[in-house]
Amino acid sequence: MTNFAATKALFDLPAGMIYLDGNSLGPLPHATAARVAHTVTEEWGKLLITGWNKAGWMDKPMRVGDRIARLIGAEAGHVVMGDTLSIKVYQALASCLEMTPTRRVILSDTGNFPSDLYMAEGLCRTLGDGYSLKTVAPEDVLDAIDDTIAVTMITEVDYRTGRRHDMADITARAHAHGALTIWDLAHSAGAFEVELAKAGADFAVGCTYKYLNSGPGGPAFIYVSPRHASRAVPALSGWQGHDAPFAFDLSYRPATGAERLRVGTPPILQLAALEASLDIWDTVDMAELRTASLRLTDRYIKGVEAACPSLTLATPREHALRGSQVSFRHPEGYAIMQAMIARGVIGDFRAPDIIRCGFTPLFIDETDVDRAVEIIADIMQNSLWDRAEYKTRAKVT
Ligand SMILES: *Cc1c(COP(=O)(O)O)cnc(C)c1O
């Protein structure tokens, strides 16, 4: 059984802080600094260029990808690390469009994270030739899938509301209409059990600096189903995805399988940080994580609703319809969040009115939830948010 009291002891969390933002930037595991320092001094410092072979740097994107695969229900050998999530979205989209040459429409929803939508827009502009991005309300995605759709590009959990799509249903309907699916797991990987292979997903992408605690700028991952791994043509055909990078051929020939989705030189120091966090994740049972997460989110919803009637729940109540974050709406949401942060309850604000908190059983427990609810209740009942200093917006909200 996963011991969540033990995992909590493995993180550096400032005393007195209740960190409800592990869904946006995961906290630092104790082991990370020494792991990164080892990679810097013992590998880079002593091995220099030979580190690519001797320290296994060249194989890291696939080896680390296998450890992520377990967390997202993917087949081993079909997840590869590198670049940022936005780049991986572009790559997956371009491959899917090339695999569905008679169709021109990318389907997404208005709750998707803007970067995914921007990447799709940019790709359509580059391709020209009638390509377009169609967005519908999150509830309307299933009905909007018809024979014109080339690919659905859906973020499983809405970054603002925490609403969760039904991956199996959408994937099945897309396939019934001859469309492919890309699942963005930014708010799923490390938040609950994901079953990519079982759902029959075609591609998936995600980042590791949120629930997976790899640190700011940590590498993204991309999954390609074994059905497509040897026919997906990488649009970003960098040398690390070549079949024989060190043959230095003048023309591109993709590597076999998912490795073709590598682009350039992998970020070895950030991968070392990610590996330190994955040592913790290796001990976690994802079903137990989900149970613990639902216990925490239910407790938070109940506590806040009882104490703060002016806050409106934006996250669906039903377990199957949500991820591991809870959002409340309030017109003064920004100031309320600043007041919470001033009291050590760290969440974030998402325009226009969302007070968002992530619940990560690895380092958040019932005591933290109860304390956070007490502080929010005090802020709301005594209008402690109503101060000029809490209303000036910073660059990152
Ligand atoms: C966090 C997030 C991103 C961020 O992309 P980066 O390239 O890592 O900055 C993109 N899409 C979604 C759905 C996200 O939640």
CSV table of C-alpha atoms and ligand atoms in Angstrom, one decimal:
chain,number,residue,atom,x,y,z
A,1,MET,CA,0.0,0.0,0.0
A,2,THR,CA,1.2,3.5,-0.8
A,3,ASN,CA,2.3,5.3,2.4
A,4,PHE,CA,1.3,8.9,1.7
A,5,ALA,CA,2.7,10.1,5.1
A,6,ALA,CA,6.1,8.7,3.9
A,7,THR,CA,5.9,10.4,0.5
A,8,LYS,CA,5.1,13.7,2.1
A,9,ALA,CA,8.3,13.5,4.1
A,10,LEU,CA,10.3,13.2,0.8
A,11,PHE,CA,9.5,16.8,-0.3
A,12,ASP,CA,11.0,20.2,0.7
A,13,LEU,CA,7.9,22.2,1.7
A,14,PRO,CA,8.5,25.6,3.5
A,15,ALA,CA,7.3,25.4,7.1
A,16,GLY,CA,3.8,26.8,7.5
A,17,MET,CA,3.0,26.7,3.8
A,18,ILE,CA,0.0,24.7,2.5
A,19,TYR,CA,0.9,24.1,-1.1
A,20,LEU,CA,-2.2,23.6,-3.3
A,21,ASP,CA,-0.4,24.4,-6.5
A,22,GLY,CA,1.3,21.1,-7.3
A,23,ASN,CA,-1.0,20.9,-10.3
A,24,SER,CA,0.9,24.0,-11.7
A,25,LEU,CA,4.4,23.6,-10.5
A,26,GLY,CA,5.2,20.5,-8.3
A,27,PRO,CA,7.4,21.0,-5.2
A,28,LEU,CA,11.0,20.0,-4.9
A,29,PRO,CA,11.8,16.5,-3.7
A,30,HIS,CA,14.6,16.3,-1.1
A,31,ALA,CA,16.6,14.0,-3.4
A,32,THR,CA,16.5,16.3,-6.5
A,33,ALA,CA,19.3,18.7,-5.6
A,34,ALA,CA,21.8,15.8,-5.0
A,35,ARG,CA,20.7,14.0,-8.1
A,36,VAL,CA,21.2,17.0,-10.3
A,37,ALA,CA,24.5,17.8,-8.6
A,38,HIS,CA,25.7,14.3,-9.3
A,39,THR,CA,24.8,14.6,-12.9
A,40,VAL,CA,26.6,17.9,-13.1
A,41,THR,CA,29.8,17.0,-11.2
A,42,GLU,CA,30.2,13.3,-11.7
A,43,GLU,CA,28.7,12.9,-15.2
A,44,TRP,CA,29.1,16.2,-17.1
A,45,GLY,CA,32.2,17.3,-15.0
A,46,LYS,CA,34.1,14.0,-15.2
A,47,LEU,CA,32.8,12.1,-18.2
A,48,LEU,CA,32.3,15.1,-20.5
A,49,ILE,CA,31.4,14.0,-24.0
A,50,THR,CA,31.7,10.3,-23.0
A,51,GLY,CA,28.6,10.8,-20.8
A,52,TRP,CA,26.4,10.3,-23.8
A,53,ASN,CA,27.5,6.6,-23.8
A,54,LYS,CA,28.9,6.0,-20.3
A,55,ALA,CA,26.2,7.7,-18.3
A,56,GLY,CA,23.5,6.5,-20.8
A,57,TRP,CA,22.4,10.1,-21.7
A,58,MET,CA,21.5,9.1,-25.2
A,59,ASP,CA,19.0,6.5,-24.0
A,60,LYS,CA,17.4,8.7,-21.3
A,61,PRO,CA,14.4,10.0,-23.3
A,62,MET,CA,13.1,6.4,-23.9
A,63,ARG,CA,14.2,5.0,-20.5
A,64,VAL,CA,12.5,7.8,-18.6
A,65,GLY,CA,9.5,7.6,-20.9
A,66,ASP,CA,9.0,4.0,-19.8
A,67,ARG,CA,8.7,5.1,-16.2
A,68,ILE,CA,6.0,7.7,-17.3
A,69,ALA,CA,4.3,5.0,-19.3
A,70,ARG,CA,3.3,3.1,-16.2
A,71,LEU,CA,1.6,6.2,-14.8
A,72,ILE,CA,-0.5,6.8,-17.9
A,73,GLY,CA,-1.4,3.2,-18.9
A,74,ALA,CA,0.8,3.3,-22.0
A,75,GLU,CA,2.7,0.4,-23.5
A,76,ALA,CA,6.4,0.3,-22.7
A,77,GLY,CA,8.6,1.7,-25.4
A,78,HIS,CA,5.9,4.1,-26.6
A,79,VAL,CA,6.5,7.2,-24.5
A,80,VAL,CA,9.4,9.5,-25.2
A,81,MET,CA,10.7,12.6,-23.4
A,82,GLY,CA,11.8,15.9,-24.7
A,83,ASP,CA,11.0,19.6,-25.6
A,84,THR,CA,8.0,21.4,-24.0
A,85,LEU,CA,4.3,20.4,-24.1
A,86,SER,CA,3.5,23.0,-26.7
A,87,ILE,CA,6.0,21.5,-29.1
A,88,LYS,CA,4.7,18.0,-28.4
A,89,VAL,CA,1.1,19.2,-29.2
A,90,TYR,CA,2.3,20.5,-32.5
A,91,GLN,CA,4.2,17.3,-33.3
A,92,ALA,CA,1.2,15.1,-32.5
A,93,LEU,CA,-1.1,17.3,-34.5
A,94,ALA,CA,1.1,17.4,-37.6
A,95,SER,CA,1.5,13.6,-37.6
A,96,CYS,CA,-2.2,13.1,-37.2
A,97,LEU,CA,-3.1,15.4,-40.1
A,98,GLU,CA,-0.6,13.7,-42.3
A,99,MET,CA,-2.2,10.3,-41.4
A,100,THR,CA,-5.7,11.6,-42.3
A,101,PRO,CA,-5.0,13.3,-45.6
A,102,THR,CA,-8.6,13.6,-46.9
A,103,ARG,CA,-9.7,15.6,-43.8
A,104,ARG,CA,-9.1,19.2,-42.8
A,105,VAL,CA,-10.6,19.9,-39.4
A,106,ILE,CA,-9.0,19.7,-35.9
A,107,LEU,CA,-11.6,19.5,-33.2
A,108,SER,CA,-11.0,21.0,-29.7
A,109,ASP,CA,-13.0,22.7,-27.0
A,110,THR,CA,-13.2,26.2,-25.6
A,111,GLY,CA,-11.9,24.9,-22.2
A,112,ASN,CA,-8.6,23.9,-23.7
A,113,PHE,CA,-5.4,25.6,-22.6
A,114,PRO,CA,-4.7,28.4,-25.0
A,115,SER,CA,-1.3,27.1,-26.0
A,116,ASP,CA,-2.8,24.0,-27.5
A,117,LEU,CA,-5.2,26.1,-29.5
A,118,TYR,CA,-2.5,28.5,-30.6
A,119,MET,CA,-0.3,25.6,-31.8
A,120,ALA,CA,-3.2,24.2,-33.8
A,121,GLU,CA,-4.0,27.7,-35.3
A,122,GLY,CA,-0.3,28.1,-36.3
A,123,LEU,CA,-0.1,24.7,-37.9
A,124,CYS,CA,-3.3,25.3,-39.9
A,125,ARG,CA,-1.9,28.7,-41.1
A,126,THR,CA,1.3,27.0,-42.2
A,127,LEU,CA,-0.5,24.2,-44.0
A,128,GLY,CA,-3.1,26.5,-45.6
A,129,ASP,CA,-5.1,24.3,-48.0
A,130,GLY,CA,-8.4,24.6,-46.0
A,131,TYR,CA,-7.1,23.4,-42.7
A,132,SER,CA,-9.0,24.8,-39.7
A,133,LEU,CA,-9.4,24.5,-36.0
A,134,LYS,CA,-13.0,24.1,-34.7
A,135,THR,CA,-13.7,24.6,-31.0
A,136,VAL,CA,-17.0,23.8,-29.3
A,137,ALA,CA,-18.1,23.9,-25.6
A,138,PRO,CA,-16.6,21.1,-23.6
A,139,GLU,CA,-20.0,19.4,-23.2
A,140,ASP,CA,-20.5,19.4,-27.0
A,141,VAL,CA,-17.3,17.6,-28.0
A,142,LEU,CA,-18.8,14.2,-28.4
A,143,ASP,CA,-21.6,15.4,-30.6
A,144,ALA,CA,-19.3,17.5,-32.7
A,145,ILE,CA,-17.3,14.5,-33.9
A,146,ASP,CA,-18.4,13.6,-37.4
A,147,ASP,CA,-16.8,12.4,-40.7
A,148,THR,CA,-15.2,15.8,-41.4
A,149,ILE,CA,-12.9,15.6,-38.3
A,150,ALA,CA,-9.3,14.6,-38.9
A,151,VAL,CA,-8.3,14.6,-35.2
A,152,THR,CA,-9.7,15.5,-31.8
A,153,MET,CA,-7.2,17.5,-29.6
A,154,ILE,CA,-8.6,17.4,-26.1
A,155,THR,CA,-7.1,18.2,-22.8
A,156,GLU,CA,-8.6,15.6,-20.5
A,157,VAL,CA,-8.9,17.8,-17.5
A,158,ASP,CA,-9.9,21.5,-18.0
A,159,TYR,CA,-7.2,23.7,-16.5
A,160,ARG,CA,-9.7,26.2,-15.1
A,161,THR,CA,-12.7,24.2,-14.0
A,162,GLY,CA,-11.1,20.8,-13.4
A,163,ARG,CA,-13.9,19.2,-15.5
A,164,ARG,CA,-12.8,15.8,-16.9
A,165,HIS,CA,-13.7,14.4,-20.3
A,166,ASP,CA,-14.5,10.8,-20.9
A,167,MET,CA,-11.4,9.5,-22.7
A,168,ALA,CA,-12.9,6.1,-23.6
A,169,ASP,CA,-16.1,7.6,-25.0
A,170,ILE,CA,-14.5,10.3,-27.1
A,171,THR,CA,-11.9,8.0,-28.4
A,172,ALA,CA,-14.4,5.4,-29.4
A,173,ARG,CA,-16.6,8.0,-31.2
A,174,ALA,CA,-13.6,9.5,-33.0
A,175,HIS,CA,-12.6,6.1,-34.2
A,176,ALA,CA,-16.1,5.2,-35.3
A,177,HIS,CA,-16.0,8.4,-37.5
A,178,GLY,CA,-12.5,7.7,-38.8
A,179,ALA,CA,-10.8,10.4,-36.8
A,180,LEU,CA,-7.7,10.2,-34.7
A,181,THR,CA,-7.3,11.4,-31.1
A,182,ILE,CA,-4.7,13.4,-29.2
A,183,TRP,CA,-5.0,13.5,-25.4
A,184,ASP,CA,-3.3,16.3,-23.5
A,185,LEU,CA,-2.5,14.8,-20.1
A,186,ALA,CA,-1.1,18.0,-18.5
A,187,HIS,CA,-3.6,17.8,-15.6
A,188,SER,CA,-3.9,14.0,-15.7
A,189,ALA,CA,-0.5,12.5,-15.5
A,190,GLY,CA,0.2,12.1,-11.8
A,191,ALA,CA,-3.3,13.2,-10.9
A,192,PHE,CA,-5.2,9.9,-11.3
A,193,GLU,CA,-5.0,6.6,-13.2
A,194,VAL,CA,-4.9,7.1,-17.0
A,195,GLU,CA,-5.5,4.2,-19.3
A,196,LEU,CA,-4.3,5.2,-22.7
A,197,ALA,CA,-3.9,1.8,-24.2
A,198,LYS,CA,-7.2,0.6,-22.8
A,199,ALA,CA,-9.0,3.6,-24.2
A,200,GLY,CA,-7.3,3.1,-27.6
A,201,ALA,CA,-5.8,6.6,-27.6
A,202,ASP,CA,-3.8,7.4,-30.7
A,203,PHE,CA,-1.4,10.1,-29.3
A,204,ALA,CA,-1.0,11.7,-25.9
A,205,VAL,CA,1.2,14.5,-24.7
A,206,GLY,CA,1.9,16.0,-21.3
A,207,CYS,CA,4.3,17.9,-19.1
A,208,THR,CA,6.2,16.8,-16.1
A,209,TYR,CA,6.6,20.0,-14.1
A,210,LYS,CA,3.0,19.9,-12.8
A,211,TYR,CA,2.0,16.8,-10.9
A,212,LEU,CA,5.2,14.9,-11.7
A,213,ASN,CA,7.5,17.4,-10.0
A,214,SER,CA,10.4,17.7,-12.5
A,215,GLY,CA,10.9,21.4,-11.8
A,216,PRO,CA,10.3,24.5,-13.9
A,217,GLY,CA,10.9,23.8,-17.6
A,218,GLY,CA,11.1,20.0,-17.1
A,219,PRO,CA,10.7,18.0,-20.3
A,220,ALA,CA,7.4,17.0,-21.8
A,221,PHE,CA,6.4,13.6,-23.0
A,222,ILE,CA,4.7,12.2,-26.1
A,223,TYR,CA,2.9,8.9,-26.5
A,224,VAL,CA,2.2,7.2,-29.8
A,225,SER,CA,0.1,4.1,-30.0
A,226,PRO,CA,1.9,1.0,-31.2
A,227,ARG,CA,-0.7,1.0,-34.1
A,228,HIS,CA,0.9,4.2,-35.5
A,229,ALA,CA,4.5,4.2,-34.1
A,230,SER,CA,6.0,3.0,-37.4
A,231,ARG,CA,3.9,5.1,-39.7
A,232,ALA,CA,3.6,8.4,-37.9
A,233,VAL,CA,5.7,10.9,-39.9
A,234,PRO,CA,7.4,13.3,-37.6
A,235,ALA,CA,6.9,16.9,-38.8
A,236,LEU,CA,9.7,18.1,-36.6
A,237,SER,CA,12.3,15.8,-38.1
A,238,GLY,CA,15.3,16.5,-36.0
A,239,TRP,CA,18.4,14.4,-35.9
A,240,GLN,CA,17.7,12.7,-32.6
A,241,GLY,CA,14.6,11.1,-34.2
A,242,HIS,CA,16.7,9.8,-37.1
A,243,ASP,CA,17.1,6.1,-37.5
A,244,ALA,CA,20.9,6.5,-37.3
A,245,PRO,CA,21.8,10.0,-35.9
A,246,PHE,CA,25.5,9.3,-36.0
A,247,ALA,CA,25.5,8.2,-39.6
A,248,PHE,CA,25.0,11.9,-40.4
A,249,ASP,CA,23.0,11.0,-43.6
A,250,LEU,CA,22.0,14.0,-45.7
A,251,SER,CA,18.4,13.0,-45.6
A,252,TYR,CA,16.0,12.1,-42.9
A,253,ARG,CA,14.9,8.6,-42.2
A,254,PRO,CA,12.7,8.2,-39.0
A,255,ALA,CA,13.8,5.9,-36.2
A,256,THR,CA,11.7,2.8,-35.6
A,257,GLY,CA,8.8,3.4,-33.2
A,258,ALA,CA,8.2,6.2,-30.8
A,259,GLU,CA,11.9,7.2,-30.8
A,260,ARG,CA,11.2,9.1,-34.1
A,261,LEU,CA,9.3,11.7,-32.0
A,262,ARG,CA,12.6,12.9,-30.5
A,263,VAL,CA,13.8,16.2,-31.9
A,264,GLY,CA,17.1,17.6,-30.7
A,265,THR,CA,19.5,17.1,-27.8
A,266,PRO,CA,17.7,16.0,-24.7
A,267,PRO,CA,17.8,18.1,-21.5
A,268,ILE,CA,20.0,15.8,-19.4
A,269,LEU,CA,20.0,18.0,-16.2
A,270,GLN,CA,16.2,18.4,-16.2
A,271,LEU,CA,15.8,14.7,-16.9
A,272,ALA,CA,18.0,14.0,-13.8
A,273,ALA,CA,15.6,16.1,-11.7
A,274,LEU,CA,12.6,14.2,-13.2
A,275,GLU,CA,14.3,10.9,-12.3
A,276,ALA,CA,14.6,11.9,-8.7
A,277,SER,CA,10.8,12.6,-8.6
A,278,LEU,CA,10.0,9.3,-10.5
A,279,ASP,CA,11.8,7.4,-7.7
A,280,ILE,CA,9.0,8.6,-5.5
A,281,TRP,CA,6.3,7.9,-8.2
A,282,ASP,CA,7.6,4.3,-8.6
A,283,THR,CA,6.3,3.6,-5.1
A,284,VAL,CA,2.8,5.0,-5.8
A,285,ASP,CA,-0.2,2.9,-6.6
A,286,MET,CA,-2.3,5.0,-8.9
A,287,ALA,CA,-5.6,3.6,-7.8
A,288,GLU,CA,-4.8,4.4,-4.2
A,289,LEU,CA,-3.6,7.9,-5.3
A,290,ARG,CA,-7.0,8.5,-6.9
A,291,THR,CA,-8.9,7.3,-3.7
A,292,ALA,CA,-6.8,9.7,-1.6
A,293,SER,CA,-7.2,12.6,-4.0
A,294,LEU,CA,-11.0,12.2,-4.1
A,295,ARG,CA,-11.0,12.1,-0.3
A,296,LEU,CA,-9.1,15.4,-0.2
A,297,THR,CA,-11.1,17.2,-2.8
A,298,ASP,CA,-14.5,16.1,-1.3
A,299,ARG,CA,-13.3,17.3,2.0
A,300,TYR,CA,-12.2,20.7,0.6
A,301,ILE,CA,-15.5,21.2,-1.3
A,302,LYS,CA,-17.6,20.3,1.7
A,303,GLY,CA,-15.6,22.6,4.0
A,304,VAL,CA,-15.5,25.6,1.7
A,305,GLU,CA,-19.2,25.3,0.7
A,306,ALA,CA,-20.2,25.2,4.4
A,307,ALA,CA,-18.1,28.2,5.4
A,308,CYS,CA,-18.2,30.4,2.3
A,309,PRO,CA,-21.6,30.7,0.6
A,310,SER,CA,-20.4,33.5,-1.7
A,311,LEU,CA,-17.9,31.1,-3.4
A,312,THR,CA,-19.5,29.1,-6.3
A,313,LEU,CA,-18.2,25.7,-7.1
A,314,ALA,CA,-16.9,25.6,-10.7
A,315,THR,CA,-15.8,21.9,-10.6
A,316,PRO,CA,-18.2,19.1,-11.2
A,317,ARG,CA,-19.2,17.3,-8.0
A,318,GLU,CA,-19.3,13.9,-9.6
A,319,HIS,CA,-16.1,12.0,-9.2
A,320,ALA,CA,-15.9,10.6,-12.7
A,321,LEU,CA,-16.2,14.1,-14.1
A,322,ARG,CA,-13.3,15.7,-12.4
A,323,GLY,CA,-9.5,15.5,-11.9
A,324,SER,CA,-7.5,16.4,-8.9
A,325,GLN,CA,-8.1,20.1,-8.6
A,326,VAL,CA,-11.0,22.1,-7.3
A,327,SER,CA,-12.0,25.6,-8.5
A,328,PHE,CA,-14.4,28.1,-7.0
A,329,ARG,CA,-15.7,31.3,-8.7
A,330,HIS,CA,-15.9,34.7,-7.3
A,331,PRO,CA,-15.8,38.1,-9.0
A,332,GLU,CA,-12.9,39.1,-6.6
A,333,GLY,CA,-11.1,35.8,-7.2
A,334,TYR,CA,-7.8,37.4,-7.8
A,335,ALA,CA,-7.8,39.4,-4.5
A,336,ILE,CA,-9.1,36.4,-2.6
A,337,MET,CA,-6.2,34.2,-3.9
A,338,GLN,CA,-3.7,36.9,-3.0
A,339,ALA,CA,-5.1,37.0,0.5
A,340,MET,CA,-4.8,33.2,0.7
A,341,ILE,CA,-1.2,33.3,-0.5
A,342,ALA,CA,-0.4,36.0,2.1
A,343,ARG,CA,-1.7,33.5,4.7
A,344,GLY,CA,0.4,30.6,3.3
A,345,VAL,CA,-2.3,28.8,1.3
A,346,ILE,CA,-0.8,28.7,-2.2
A,347,GLY,CA,-3.2,28.1,-5.1
A,348,ASP,CA,-3.6,30.2,-8.2
A,349,PHE,CA,-6.0,32.4,-10.0
A,350,ARG,CA,-7.2,31.8,-13.6
A,351,ALA,CA,-9.0,34.6,-15.4
A,352,PRO,CA,-11.8,35.7,-15.2
A,353,ASP,CA,-12.8,34.6,-11.8
A,354,ILE,CA,-11.4,31.2,-10.9
A,355,ILE,CA,-9.8,30.4,-7.5
A,356,ARG,CA,-7.9,27.1,-8.3
A,357,CYS,CA,-6.4,24.7,-5.9
A,358,GLY,CA,-4.7,21.3,-6.7
A,359,PHE,CA,-4.8,18.4,-4.3
A,360,THR,CA,-1.8,16.1,-4.5
A,361,PRO,CA,-1.9,13.3,-2.0
A,362,LEU,CA,1.9,12.8,-2.3
A,363,PHE,CA,2.4,15.8,0.0
A,364,ILE,CA,-1.1,17.2,1.0
A,365,ASP,CA,-3.1,15.5,3.7
A,366,GLU,CA,-6.4,16.1,5.6
A,367,THR,CA,-4.8,18.3,8.2
A,368,ASP,CA,-3.6,20.6,5.4
A,369,VAL,CA,-7.1,20.7,3.8
A,370,ASP,CA,-8.8,21.5,7.1
A,371,ARG,CA,-6.3,24.3,7.8
A,372,ALA,CA,-6.7,25.7,4.3
A,373,VAL,CA,-10.5,25.7,4.7
A,374,GLU,CA,-10.2,27.6,8.1
A,375,ILE,CA,-8.0,30.3,6.5
A,376,ILE,CA,-10.3,30.7,3.5
A,377,ALA,CA,-13.3,30.9,5.8
A,378,ASP,CA,-11.6,33.7,7.8
A,379,ILE,CA,-10.7,35.6,4.6
A,380,MET,CA,-14.2,35.4,3.3
A,381,GLN,CA,-16.1,35.9,6.5
A,382,ASN,CA,-14.0,39.0,7.5
A,383,SER,CA,-13.5,40.3,3.9
A,384,LEU,CA,-9.7,40.2,4.5
A,385,TRP,CA,-9.2,40.1,0.7
A,386,ASP,CA,-10.6,43.6,0.3
A,387,ARG,CA,-7.3,45.5,0.3
A,388,ALA,CA,-5.7,47.4,-2.5
A,389,GLU,CA,-2.4,45.4,-2.3
A,390,TYR,CA,-4.3,42.2,-3.2
A,391,LYS,CA,-5.9,43.7,-6.3
A,392,THR,CA,-2.8,44.7,-8.3
A,393,ARG,CA,-2.2,41.9,-10.8
A,394,ALA,CA,1.3,40.4,-11.2
A,395,LYS,CA,2.6,39.1,-14.5
A,396,VAL,CA,2.1,35.4,-13.5
A,397,THR,CA,-1.3,34.9,-11.8
B,1,LIG,C1,0.5,23.6,-18.7
B,1,LIG,C2,-0.1,23.4,-20.0
B,1,LIG,C3,0.6,23.7,-21.2
B,1,LIG,C4,2.0,24.4,-21.1
B,1,LIG,O1,2.8,24.1,-22.2
B,1,LIG,P1,4.3,24.3,-22.1
B,1,LIG,O2,4.8,24.2,-23.5
B,1,LIG,O3,4.9,23.3,-21.2
B,1,LIG,O4,4.5,25.7,-21.6
B,1,LIG,C5,0.1,23.4,-22.4
B,1,LIG,N1,-1.2,22.8,-22.5
B,1,LIG,C6,-1.9,22.5,-21.4
B,1,LIG,C7,-3.2,21.8,-21.5
B,1,LIG,C8,-1.4,22.8,-20.1
B,1,LIG,O5,-2.1,22.5,-19.0
